[in-house]
Structures are given as C-alpha cells and as structure tokens.
mmCIF file of C-alpha atoms in Angstrom:
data_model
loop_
_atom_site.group_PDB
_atom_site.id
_atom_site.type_symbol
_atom_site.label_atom_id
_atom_site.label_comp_id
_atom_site.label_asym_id
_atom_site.label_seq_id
_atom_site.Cartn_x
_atom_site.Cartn_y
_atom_site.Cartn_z
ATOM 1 C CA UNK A 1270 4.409 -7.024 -16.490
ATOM 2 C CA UNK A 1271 5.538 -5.801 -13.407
ATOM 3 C CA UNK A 1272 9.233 -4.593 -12.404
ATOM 4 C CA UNK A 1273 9.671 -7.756 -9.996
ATOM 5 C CA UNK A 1274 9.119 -9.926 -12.897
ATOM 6 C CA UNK A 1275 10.963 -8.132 -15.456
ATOM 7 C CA UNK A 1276 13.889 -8.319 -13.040
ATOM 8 C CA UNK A 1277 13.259 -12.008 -12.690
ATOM 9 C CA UNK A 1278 12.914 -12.827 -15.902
ATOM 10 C CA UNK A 1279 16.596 -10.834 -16.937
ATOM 11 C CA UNK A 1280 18.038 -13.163 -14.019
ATOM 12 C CA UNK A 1281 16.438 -16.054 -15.499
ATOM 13 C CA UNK A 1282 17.832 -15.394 -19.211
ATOM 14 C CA UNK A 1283 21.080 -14.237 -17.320
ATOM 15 C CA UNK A 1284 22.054 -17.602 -15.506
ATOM 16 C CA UNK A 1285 22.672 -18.965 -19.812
ATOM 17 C CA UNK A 1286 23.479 -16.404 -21.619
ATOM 18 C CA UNK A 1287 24.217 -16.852 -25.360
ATOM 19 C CA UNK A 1288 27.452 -17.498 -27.111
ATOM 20 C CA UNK A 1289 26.459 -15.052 -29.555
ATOM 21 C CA UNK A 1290 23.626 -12.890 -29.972
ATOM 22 C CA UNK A 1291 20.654 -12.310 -27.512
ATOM 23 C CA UNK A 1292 18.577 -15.017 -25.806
ATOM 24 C CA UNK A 1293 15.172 -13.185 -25.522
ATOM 25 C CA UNK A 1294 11.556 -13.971 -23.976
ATOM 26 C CA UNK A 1295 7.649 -11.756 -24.323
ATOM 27 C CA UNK A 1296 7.221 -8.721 -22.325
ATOM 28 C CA UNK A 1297 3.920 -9.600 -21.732
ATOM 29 C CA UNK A 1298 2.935 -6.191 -24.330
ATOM 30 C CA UNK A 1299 2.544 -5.638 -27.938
ATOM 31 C CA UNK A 1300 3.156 -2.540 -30.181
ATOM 32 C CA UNK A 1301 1.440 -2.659 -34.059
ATOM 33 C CA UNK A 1302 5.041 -4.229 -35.348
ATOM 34 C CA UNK A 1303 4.442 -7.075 -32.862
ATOM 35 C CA UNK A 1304 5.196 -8.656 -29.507
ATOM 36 C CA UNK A 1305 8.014 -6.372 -27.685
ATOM 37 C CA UNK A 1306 10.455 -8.937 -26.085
ATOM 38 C CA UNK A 1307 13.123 -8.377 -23.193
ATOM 39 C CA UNK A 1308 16.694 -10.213 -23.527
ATOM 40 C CA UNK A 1309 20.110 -10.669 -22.332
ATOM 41 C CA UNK A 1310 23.139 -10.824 -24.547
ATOM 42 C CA UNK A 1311 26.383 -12.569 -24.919
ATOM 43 C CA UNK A 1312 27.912 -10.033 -21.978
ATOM 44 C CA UNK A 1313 24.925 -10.492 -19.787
ATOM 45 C CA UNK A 1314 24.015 -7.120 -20.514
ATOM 46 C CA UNK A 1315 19.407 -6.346 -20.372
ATOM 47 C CA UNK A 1316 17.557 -5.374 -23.312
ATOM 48 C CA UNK A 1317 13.833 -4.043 -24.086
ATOM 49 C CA UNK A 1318 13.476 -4.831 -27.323
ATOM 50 C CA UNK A 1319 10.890 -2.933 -29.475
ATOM 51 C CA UNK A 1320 9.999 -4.485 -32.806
ATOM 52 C CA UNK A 1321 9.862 -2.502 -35.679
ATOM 53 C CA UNK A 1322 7.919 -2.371 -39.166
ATOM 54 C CA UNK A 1323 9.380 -2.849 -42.260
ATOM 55 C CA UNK A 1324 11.143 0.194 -43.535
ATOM 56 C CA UNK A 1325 10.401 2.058 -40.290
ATOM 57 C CA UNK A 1326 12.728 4.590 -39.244
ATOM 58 C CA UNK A 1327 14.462 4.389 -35.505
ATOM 59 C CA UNK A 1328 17.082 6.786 -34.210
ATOM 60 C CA UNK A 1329 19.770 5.329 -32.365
ATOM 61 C CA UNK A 1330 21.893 6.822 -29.539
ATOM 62 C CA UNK A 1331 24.833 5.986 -28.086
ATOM 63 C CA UNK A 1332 25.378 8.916 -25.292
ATOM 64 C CA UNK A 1333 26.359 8.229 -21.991
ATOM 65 C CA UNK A 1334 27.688 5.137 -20.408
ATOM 66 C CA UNK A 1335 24.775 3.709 -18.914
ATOM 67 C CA UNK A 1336 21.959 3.313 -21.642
ATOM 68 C CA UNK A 1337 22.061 3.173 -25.651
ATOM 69 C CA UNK A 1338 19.522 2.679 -28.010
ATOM 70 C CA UNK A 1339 20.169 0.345 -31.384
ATOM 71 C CA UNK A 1340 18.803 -1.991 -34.063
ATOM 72 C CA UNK A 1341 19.165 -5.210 -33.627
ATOM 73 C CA UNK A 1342 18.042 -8.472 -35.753
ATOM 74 C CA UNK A 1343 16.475 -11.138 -34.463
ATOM 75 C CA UNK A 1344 15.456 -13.962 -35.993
ATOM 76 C CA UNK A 1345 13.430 -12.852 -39.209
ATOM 77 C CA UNK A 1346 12.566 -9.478 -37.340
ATOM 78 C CA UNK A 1347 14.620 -6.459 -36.427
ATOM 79 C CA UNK A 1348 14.308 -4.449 -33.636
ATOM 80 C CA UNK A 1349 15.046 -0.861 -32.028
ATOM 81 C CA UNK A 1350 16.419 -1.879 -28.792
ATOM 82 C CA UNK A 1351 17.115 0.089 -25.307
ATOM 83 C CA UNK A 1352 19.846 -2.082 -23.431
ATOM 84 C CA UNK A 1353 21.396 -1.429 -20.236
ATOM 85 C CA UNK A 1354 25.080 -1.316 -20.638
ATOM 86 C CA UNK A 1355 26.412 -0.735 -16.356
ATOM 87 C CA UNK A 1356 24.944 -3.786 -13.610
ATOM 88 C CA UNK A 1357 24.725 -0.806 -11.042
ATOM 89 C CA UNK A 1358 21.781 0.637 -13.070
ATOM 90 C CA UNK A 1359 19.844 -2.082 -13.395
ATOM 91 C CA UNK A 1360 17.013 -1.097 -11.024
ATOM 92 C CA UNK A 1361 16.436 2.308 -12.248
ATOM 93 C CA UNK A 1362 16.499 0.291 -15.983
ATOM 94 C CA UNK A 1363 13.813 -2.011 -14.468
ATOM 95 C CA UNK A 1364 11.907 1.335 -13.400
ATOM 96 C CA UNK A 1365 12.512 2.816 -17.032
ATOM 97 C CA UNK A 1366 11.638 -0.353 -19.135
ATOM 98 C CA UNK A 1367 8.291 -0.344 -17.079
ATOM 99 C CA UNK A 1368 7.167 2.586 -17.991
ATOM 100 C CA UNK A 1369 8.317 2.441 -21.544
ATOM 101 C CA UNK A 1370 6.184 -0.716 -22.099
ATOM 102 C CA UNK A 1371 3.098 1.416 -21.161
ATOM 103 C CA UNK A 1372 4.029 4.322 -23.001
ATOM 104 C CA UNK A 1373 4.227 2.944 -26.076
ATOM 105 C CA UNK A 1374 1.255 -0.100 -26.177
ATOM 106 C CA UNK A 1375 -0.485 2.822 -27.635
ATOM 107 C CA UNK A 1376 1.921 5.095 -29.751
ATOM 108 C CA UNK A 1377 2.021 6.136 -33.151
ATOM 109 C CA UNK A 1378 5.409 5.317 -33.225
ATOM 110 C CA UNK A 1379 6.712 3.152 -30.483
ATOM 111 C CA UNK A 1380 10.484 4.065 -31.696
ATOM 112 C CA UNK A 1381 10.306 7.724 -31.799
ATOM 113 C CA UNK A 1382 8.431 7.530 -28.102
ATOM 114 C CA UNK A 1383 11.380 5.138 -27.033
ATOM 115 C CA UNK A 1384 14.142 7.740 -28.097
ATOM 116 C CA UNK A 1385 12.369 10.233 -26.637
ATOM 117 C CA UNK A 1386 11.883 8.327 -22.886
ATOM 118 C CA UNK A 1387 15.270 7.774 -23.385
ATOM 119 C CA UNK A 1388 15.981 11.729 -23.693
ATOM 120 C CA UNK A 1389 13.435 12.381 -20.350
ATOM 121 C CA UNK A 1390 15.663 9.888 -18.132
ATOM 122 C CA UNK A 1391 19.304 10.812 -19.376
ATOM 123 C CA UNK A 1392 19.863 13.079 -16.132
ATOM 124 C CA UNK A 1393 17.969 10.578 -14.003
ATOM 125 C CA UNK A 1394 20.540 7.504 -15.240
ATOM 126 C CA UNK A 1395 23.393 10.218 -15.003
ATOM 127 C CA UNK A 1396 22.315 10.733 -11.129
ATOM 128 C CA UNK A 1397 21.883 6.986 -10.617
ATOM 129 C CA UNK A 1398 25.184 6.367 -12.034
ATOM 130 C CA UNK A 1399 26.717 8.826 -9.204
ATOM 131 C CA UNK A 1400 24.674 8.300 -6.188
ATOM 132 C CA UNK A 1401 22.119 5.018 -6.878
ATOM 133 C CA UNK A 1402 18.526 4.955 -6.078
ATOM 134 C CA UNK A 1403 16.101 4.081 -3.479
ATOM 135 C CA UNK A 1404 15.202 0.390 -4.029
ATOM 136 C CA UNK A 1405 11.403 0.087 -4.522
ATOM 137 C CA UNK A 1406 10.858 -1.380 -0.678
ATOM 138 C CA UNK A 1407 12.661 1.927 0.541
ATOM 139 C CA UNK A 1408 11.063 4.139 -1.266
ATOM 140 C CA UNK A 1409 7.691 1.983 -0.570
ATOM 141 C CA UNK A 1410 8.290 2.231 3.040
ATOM 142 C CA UNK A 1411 8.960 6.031 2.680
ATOM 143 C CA UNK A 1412 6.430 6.584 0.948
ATOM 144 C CA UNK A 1413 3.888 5.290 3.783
ATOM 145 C CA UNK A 1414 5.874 7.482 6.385
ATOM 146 C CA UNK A 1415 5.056 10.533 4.680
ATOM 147 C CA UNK A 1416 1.340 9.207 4.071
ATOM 148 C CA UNK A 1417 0.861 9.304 7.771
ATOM 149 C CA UNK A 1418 2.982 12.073 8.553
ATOM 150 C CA UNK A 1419 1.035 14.139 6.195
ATOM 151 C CA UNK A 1420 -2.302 13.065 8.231
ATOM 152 C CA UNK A 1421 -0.662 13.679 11.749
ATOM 153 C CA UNK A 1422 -0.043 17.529 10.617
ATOM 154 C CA UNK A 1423 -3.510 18.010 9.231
ATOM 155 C CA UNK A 1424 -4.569 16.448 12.978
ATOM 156 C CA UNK A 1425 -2.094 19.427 14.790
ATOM 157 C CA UNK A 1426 1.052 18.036 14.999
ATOM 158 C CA UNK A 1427 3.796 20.175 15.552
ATOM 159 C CA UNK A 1428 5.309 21.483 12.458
ATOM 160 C CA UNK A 1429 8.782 20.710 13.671
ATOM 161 C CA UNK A 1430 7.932 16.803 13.035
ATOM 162 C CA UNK A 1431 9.623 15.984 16.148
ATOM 163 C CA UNK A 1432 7.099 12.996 16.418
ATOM 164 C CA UNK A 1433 8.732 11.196 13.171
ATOM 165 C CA UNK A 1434 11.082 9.772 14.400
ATOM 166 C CA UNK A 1435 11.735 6.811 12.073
ATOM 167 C CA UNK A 1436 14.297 8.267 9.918
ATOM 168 C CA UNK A 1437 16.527 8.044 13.526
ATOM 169 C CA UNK A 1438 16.400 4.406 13.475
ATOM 170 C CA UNK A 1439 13.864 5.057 16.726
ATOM 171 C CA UNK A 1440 11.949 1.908 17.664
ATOM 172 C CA UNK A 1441 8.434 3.499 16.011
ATOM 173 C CA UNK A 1442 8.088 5.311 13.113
ATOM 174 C CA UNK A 1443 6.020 8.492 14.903
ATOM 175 C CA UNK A 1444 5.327 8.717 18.903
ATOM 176 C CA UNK A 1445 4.727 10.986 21.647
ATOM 177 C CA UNK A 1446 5.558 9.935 24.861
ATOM 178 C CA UNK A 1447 2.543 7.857 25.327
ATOM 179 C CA UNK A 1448 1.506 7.032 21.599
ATOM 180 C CA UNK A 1449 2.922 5.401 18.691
ATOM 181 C CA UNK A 1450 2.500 4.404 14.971
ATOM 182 C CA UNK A 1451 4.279 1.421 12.933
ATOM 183 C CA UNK A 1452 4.232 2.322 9.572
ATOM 184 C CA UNK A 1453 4.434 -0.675 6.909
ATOM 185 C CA UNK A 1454 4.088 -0.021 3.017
ATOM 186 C CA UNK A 1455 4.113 -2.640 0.311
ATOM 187 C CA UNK A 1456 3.561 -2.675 -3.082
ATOM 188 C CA UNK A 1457 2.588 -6.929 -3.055
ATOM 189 C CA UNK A 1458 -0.750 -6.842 -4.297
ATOM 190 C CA UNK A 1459 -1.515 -10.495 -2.830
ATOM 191 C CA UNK A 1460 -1.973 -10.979 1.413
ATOM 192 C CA UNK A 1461 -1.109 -8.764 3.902
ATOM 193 C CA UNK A 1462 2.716 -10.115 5.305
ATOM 194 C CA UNK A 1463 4.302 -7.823 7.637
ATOM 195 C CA UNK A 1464 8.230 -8.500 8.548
ATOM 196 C CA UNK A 1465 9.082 -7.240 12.030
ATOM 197 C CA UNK A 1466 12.016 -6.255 13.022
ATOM 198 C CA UNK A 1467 13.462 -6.857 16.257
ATOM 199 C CA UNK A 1468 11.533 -8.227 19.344
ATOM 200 C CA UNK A 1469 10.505 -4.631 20.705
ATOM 201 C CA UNK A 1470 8.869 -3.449 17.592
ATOM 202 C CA UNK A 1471 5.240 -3.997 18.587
ATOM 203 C CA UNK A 1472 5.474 -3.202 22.417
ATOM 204 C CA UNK A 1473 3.583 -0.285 22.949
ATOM 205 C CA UNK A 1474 5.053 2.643 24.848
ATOM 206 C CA UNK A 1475 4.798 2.778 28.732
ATOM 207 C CA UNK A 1476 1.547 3.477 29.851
ATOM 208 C CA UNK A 1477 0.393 4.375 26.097
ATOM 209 C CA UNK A 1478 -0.787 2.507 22.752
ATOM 210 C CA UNK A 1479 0.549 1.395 19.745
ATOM 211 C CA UNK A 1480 -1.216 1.222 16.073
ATOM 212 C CA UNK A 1481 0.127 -0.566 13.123
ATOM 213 C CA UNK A 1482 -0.836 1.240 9.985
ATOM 214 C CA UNK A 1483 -0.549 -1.275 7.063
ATOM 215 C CA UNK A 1484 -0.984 0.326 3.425
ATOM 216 C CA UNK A 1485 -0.800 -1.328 -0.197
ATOM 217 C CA UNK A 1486 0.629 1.055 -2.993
ATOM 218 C CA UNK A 1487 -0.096 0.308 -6.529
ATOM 219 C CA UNK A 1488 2.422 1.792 -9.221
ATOM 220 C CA UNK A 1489 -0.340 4.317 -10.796
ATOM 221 C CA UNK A 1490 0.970 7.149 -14.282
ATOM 222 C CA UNK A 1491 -1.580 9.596 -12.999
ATOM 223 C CA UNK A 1492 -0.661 8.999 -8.974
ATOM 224 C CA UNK A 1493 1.555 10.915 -6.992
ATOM 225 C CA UNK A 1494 5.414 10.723 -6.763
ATOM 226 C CA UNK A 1495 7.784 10.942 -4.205
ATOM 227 C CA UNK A 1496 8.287 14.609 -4.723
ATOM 228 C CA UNK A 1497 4.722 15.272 -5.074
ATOM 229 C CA UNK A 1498 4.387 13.719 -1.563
ATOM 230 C CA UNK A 1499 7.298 15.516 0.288
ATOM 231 C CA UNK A 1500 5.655 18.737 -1.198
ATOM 232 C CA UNK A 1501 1.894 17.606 0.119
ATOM 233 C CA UNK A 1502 3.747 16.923 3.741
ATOM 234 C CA UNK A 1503 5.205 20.861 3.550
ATOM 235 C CA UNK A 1504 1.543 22.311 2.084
ATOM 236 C CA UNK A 1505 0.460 20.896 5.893
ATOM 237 C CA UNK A 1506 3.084 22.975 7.303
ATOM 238 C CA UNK A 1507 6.049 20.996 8.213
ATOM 239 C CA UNK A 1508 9.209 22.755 8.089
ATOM 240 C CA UNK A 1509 11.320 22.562 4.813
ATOM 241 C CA UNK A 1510 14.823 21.615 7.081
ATOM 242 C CA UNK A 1511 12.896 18.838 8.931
ATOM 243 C CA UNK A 1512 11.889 17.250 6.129
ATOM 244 C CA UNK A 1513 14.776 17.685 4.346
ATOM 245 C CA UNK A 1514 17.252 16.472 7.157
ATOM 246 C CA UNK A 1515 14.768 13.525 7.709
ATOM 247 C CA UNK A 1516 14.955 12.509 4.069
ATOM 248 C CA UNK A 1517 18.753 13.077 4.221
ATOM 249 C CA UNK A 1518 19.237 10.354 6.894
ATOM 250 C CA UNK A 1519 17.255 7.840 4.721
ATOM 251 C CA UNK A 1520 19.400 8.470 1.931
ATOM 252 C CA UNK A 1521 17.080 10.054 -0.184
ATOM 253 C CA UNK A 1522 18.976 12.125 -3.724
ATOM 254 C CA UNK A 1523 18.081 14.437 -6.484
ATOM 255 C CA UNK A 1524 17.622 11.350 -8.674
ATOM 256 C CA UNK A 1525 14.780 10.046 -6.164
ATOM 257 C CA UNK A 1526 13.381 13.552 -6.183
ATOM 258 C CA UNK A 1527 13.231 14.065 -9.879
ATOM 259 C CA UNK A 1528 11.887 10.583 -10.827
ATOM 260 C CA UNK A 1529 8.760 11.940 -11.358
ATOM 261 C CA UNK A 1530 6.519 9.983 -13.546
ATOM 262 C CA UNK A 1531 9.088 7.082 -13.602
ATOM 263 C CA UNK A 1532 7.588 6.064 -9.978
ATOM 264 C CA UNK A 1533 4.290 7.074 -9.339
ATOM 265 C CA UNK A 1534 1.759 5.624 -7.228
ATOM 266 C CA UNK A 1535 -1.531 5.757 -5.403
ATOM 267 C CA UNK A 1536 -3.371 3.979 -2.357
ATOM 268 C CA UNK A 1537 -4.813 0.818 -3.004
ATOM 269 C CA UNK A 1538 -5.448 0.259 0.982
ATOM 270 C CA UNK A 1539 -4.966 1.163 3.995
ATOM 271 C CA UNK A 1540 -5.769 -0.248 7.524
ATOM 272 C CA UNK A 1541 -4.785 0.232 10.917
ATOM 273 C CA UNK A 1542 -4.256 -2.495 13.669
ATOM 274 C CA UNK A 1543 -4.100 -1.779 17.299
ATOM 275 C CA UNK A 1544 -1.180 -4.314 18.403
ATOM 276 C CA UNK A 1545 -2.820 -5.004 22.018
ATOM 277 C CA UNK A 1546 -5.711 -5.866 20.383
ATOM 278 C CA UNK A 1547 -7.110 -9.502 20.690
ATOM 279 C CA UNK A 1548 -6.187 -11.971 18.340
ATOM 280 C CA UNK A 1549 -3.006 -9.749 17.063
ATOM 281 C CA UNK A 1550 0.251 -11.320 16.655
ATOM 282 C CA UNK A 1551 3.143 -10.279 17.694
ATOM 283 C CA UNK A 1552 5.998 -11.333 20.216
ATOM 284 C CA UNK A 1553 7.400 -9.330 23.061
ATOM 285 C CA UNK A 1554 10.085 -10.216 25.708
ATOM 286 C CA UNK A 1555 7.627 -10.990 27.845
ATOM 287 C CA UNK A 1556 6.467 -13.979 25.285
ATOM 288 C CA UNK A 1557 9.250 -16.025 26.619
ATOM 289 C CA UNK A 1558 9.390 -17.750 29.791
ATOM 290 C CA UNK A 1559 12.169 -16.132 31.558
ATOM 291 C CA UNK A 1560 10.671 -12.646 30.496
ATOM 292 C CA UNK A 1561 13.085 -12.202 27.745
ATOM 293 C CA UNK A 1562 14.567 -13.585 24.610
ATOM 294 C CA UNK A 1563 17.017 -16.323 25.599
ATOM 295 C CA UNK A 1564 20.699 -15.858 26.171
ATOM 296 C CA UNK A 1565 22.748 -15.250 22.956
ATOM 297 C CA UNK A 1566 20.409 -14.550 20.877
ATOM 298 C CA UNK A 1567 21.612 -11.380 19.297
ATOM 299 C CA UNK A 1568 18.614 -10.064 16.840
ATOM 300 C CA UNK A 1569 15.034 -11.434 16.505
ATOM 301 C CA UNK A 1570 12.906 -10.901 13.950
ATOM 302 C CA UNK A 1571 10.063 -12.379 12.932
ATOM 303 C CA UNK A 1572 6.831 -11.699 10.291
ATOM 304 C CA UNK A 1573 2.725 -11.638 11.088
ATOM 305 C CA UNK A 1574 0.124 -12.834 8.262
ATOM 306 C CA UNK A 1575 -2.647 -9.815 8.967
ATOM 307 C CA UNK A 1576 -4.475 -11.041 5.476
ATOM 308 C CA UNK A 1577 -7.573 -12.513 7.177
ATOM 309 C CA UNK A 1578 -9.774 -11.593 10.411
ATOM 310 C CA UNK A 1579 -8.837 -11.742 13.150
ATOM 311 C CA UNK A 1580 -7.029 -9.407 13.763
ATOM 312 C CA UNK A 1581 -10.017 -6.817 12.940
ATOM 313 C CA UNK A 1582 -9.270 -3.548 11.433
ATOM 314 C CA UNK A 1583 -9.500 -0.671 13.544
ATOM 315 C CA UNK A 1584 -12.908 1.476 12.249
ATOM 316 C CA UNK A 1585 -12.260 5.236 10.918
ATOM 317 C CA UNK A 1586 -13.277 6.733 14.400
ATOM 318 C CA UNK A 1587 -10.870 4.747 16.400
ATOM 319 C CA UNK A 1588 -7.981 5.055 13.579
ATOM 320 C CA UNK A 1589 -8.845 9.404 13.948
ATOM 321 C CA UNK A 1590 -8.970 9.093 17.815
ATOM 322 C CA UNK A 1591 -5.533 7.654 17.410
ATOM 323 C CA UNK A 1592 -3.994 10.196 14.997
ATOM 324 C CA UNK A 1593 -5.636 12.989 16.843
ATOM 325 C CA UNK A 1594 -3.987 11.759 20.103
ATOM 326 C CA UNK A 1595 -0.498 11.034 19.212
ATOM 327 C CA UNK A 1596 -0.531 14.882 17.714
ATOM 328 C CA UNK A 1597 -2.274 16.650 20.340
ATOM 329 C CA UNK A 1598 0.403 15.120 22.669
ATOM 330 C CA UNK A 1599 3.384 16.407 20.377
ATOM 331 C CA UNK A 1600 1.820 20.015 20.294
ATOM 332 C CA UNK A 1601 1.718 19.737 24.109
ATOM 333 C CA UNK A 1602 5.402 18.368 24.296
ATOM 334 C CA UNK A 1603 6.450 21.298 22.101
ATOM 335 C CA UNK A 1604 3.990 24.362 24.074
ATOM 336 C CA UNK A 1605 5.395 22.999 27.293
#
C-alpha cells in the first residue's frame, strides 16, 4: 500500500473515531499471525498494527514522545502495535509504517523486526520532532534537480553550479544565458500531469531554448537516497559549499540527510520536451490578446497533460545536444 493511501486511509478512520478503543481497517499485507491492520484510536492518534501468535513474545517501548510500541487487543486477536503519539510526525510515520510493512511480510519474527525499525528511526523521529521533514513532492522535486544537475557536470558544467539556479526561486531550474531546463519529478505512477507555475515558466530565454525534463520516481529498498544523490552530484565535481548552500535554501536537514533507507528510490522514466515544440502546451503572455495576462490578475498558474503524443519526446541525441549546450555555455560564462 502506498504512503498516499495509508495517509488517506488514517484520515478516513480519523473523521469517526471511536468512543473507546481503535477503529481499524487491512494494510493491504500479511505477516504468518495474520492480516496487519492500520487504525486510529479514541484520541485520533495512527496505529500499524502487527498481529501476533499465540504466546509470542513482543517488546514494548515507550521512549520518546513521538512513537511507542504496545500490545493491544482487538477483537479475538492481540496485537504489537507502533502508534504515532505527536500530529506533527505524521508524515515521517507514514514514511516509517511503509517500510515496516515490507520489512516484515517476510520476517521470522515480525515483532522483534518492528522493535528493532523502531530503534533505526529513533534519531530520525527525534530530528523530525525539532526541524520537520521534506514532504514527499519536495523531496520528489529535489530529487529530479540533482538528477539533472548530476548529468550537466558529467557534460562540463562548471563545478561552481552557478547554472542551478532553482533553489533561488529563479524562473528555471538550470540556465545559461541562452539555455534552460524545467525540471518536474513525480512519484504518480499513472499519466504524465505537470502543474506550472506562473505564466513565464515555459518561455524560453531570449534568443535561446527551453527543455522540460519530466521524470517518474518509484519508491525502490535497493535505490538511491537523497544522500546517496547529493554525494553522486559531488563525485562529478561540484563543490561541497554549493551544494550545501543550495540545499540550505530548500530547507533541506540532517533528518532528510540521514533517512537513508526510509526513502529510497530509482528512475522509472524520464523524458524531455522541448516547450517550442509543436503541439506543446503551454501559455505565455503573449497567449492573450493584449500581449499579457489581463489587468488584476495577480498569479497564474495553470497544468499540461504530456501523457499521450503529441507532444513527442525529444530523442537521446537532441536531449545530449541540449545538456551539452546549456554546460558548455556555463563553462564559457565562468572562463570569461
């Protein structure tokens, strides 16, 4: 089950919760003992619960402020259950439940691997408690920045990363003078929806070009993680204080750092889109009659359906001549 429906189905249980007791539905996963459920209790508060055989033995643990681990009985069965005691942490809960449900479909002993998940995220929780983490679509949309940023170094651009510009709240995620990339990430596994912006996101630079880079991330245990990416992006020489003042503009903590295996992920796809290309939709000023957006309107944004042809992917040849460009130019800006 994935995190957007275990987070729906907690709001879901949420909007009635019991008088007494836990009101509970299937995680979509069982363990030998039986079907592992997810509830909410009398005080609204999110459980994973994992059911347990008869006689089995289940440490409990009550440390910290955010997460505990207890029995529980439930109907004619009783349960170890992780619950989620502070509304602020319910994300990084989402992120932990998800993984636990994978870890233990297979284990010997779905309770001791519980306790000890629980042991693996206590400093993770403890950060998220301070500071919060990325939400998914942040960290999604980082994720894809550093995909291509990674790939503009390999092509020669400057190790300074003066061409990412993103993090600055510029209008394009990377550009030269005369070339620019969009960068959109999702993890939606169904269509290709793309929400733009503001009314000058897909006019190309003066003179220059503009390519959207679209790219689908699946959650993936044996993919890379944030950190494993930032560290990939300074293996192709960018400097450790650029990166590190880029990531400190988008917000990015210790706790997103050290998620490690709780957020892992790999390309599912990736395409590129030139956005003066026929059949491509977008609006610019120059969409409207007078040339611009009307009077008063304050912010315009708007989204594009690229799920079926046309618009035609870019081929591999154009989507390298592109890369290749945009950081040949930035090594030029920076020898000149």
């Amino acid at each position: 089950m994935a995190s957007q429906d275990l987070d729906g189905v907690w709001t879901v249980l949420a909007t009635s919760p019991p008088k007494s007791g836990i009101s509970v539905s299937p995680a979509g996963s069982t363990v030998s003992a039986g079907k592992v459920l997810i509830g909410v209790d009398q005080e609204n508060r999110r459980h994973l619960l994992i059911p347990l055989l008869p006689g089995e033995a289940a440490r409990t643990d009550s440390r910290g402020r955010g997460v505990h681990i207890a029995r529980l009985s439930h109907g004619d069965a009783t349960y170890l259950t992780v619950y989620c005691l502070l509304p602020e942490l319910h994300q990084v809960f989402t992120q932990f439940c998800r993984e636990l449900i994978v870890t233990i479909a297979d284990a010997a002993s779905p309770a001791k691997e519980a306790a000890a998940a629980l042991n693996r995220w206590r400093t993770l929780f403890s950060d998220a408690e301070r500071m919060g983490l990325l939400s998914d679509e942040s960290l999604t949309g980082l994720l894809g920045e550093l995909l291509v940023a990674e790939r503009l170094l390999v092509a020669g651009a400057p190790s300074d990363l003066r061409f990412w510009v993103g993090p600055f709240n510029d209008l394009h995620d990377m550009r030269s003078s005369t070339h620019a990339i969009e960068v959109k990430a999702t993890m939606v596994r169904e269509g290709r929806i793309v929400s733009i912006s503001s009314v000058d996101q897909l006019q190309e630079p003066d003179g220059g070009n503009l390519i959207l880079v679209h790219t689908r991330l699946d959650r993936d245990p044996a993919g890379f993680s944030l950190r494993d990416l930032v560290d990939r992006v300074l293996d192709a020489g960018a400097h450790t204080d650029q990166v590190n003042r880029r990531l400190n503009e988008l917000g990015v903590g210790a706790a997103d750092l050290a998620a490690g295996s709780a957020r892992k992920f790999k390309v599912a796809d990736t395409r590129a889109y030139d956005v003066a290309g026929a059949a491509f939709p977008r609006l610019l000023r120059s969409s409207f009659v007078a040339g611009d957006i009307p009077p008063g309107t304050l912010q315009l944004s708007y989204a594009i359906d690229l799920t079926n042809e046309p618009p035609h992917a870019l081929n591999d040849d154009a989507v390298s001549a592109a890369f290749t460009a945009l950081a040949a130019e930035a090594a030029h800006a920076m020898d000149s």
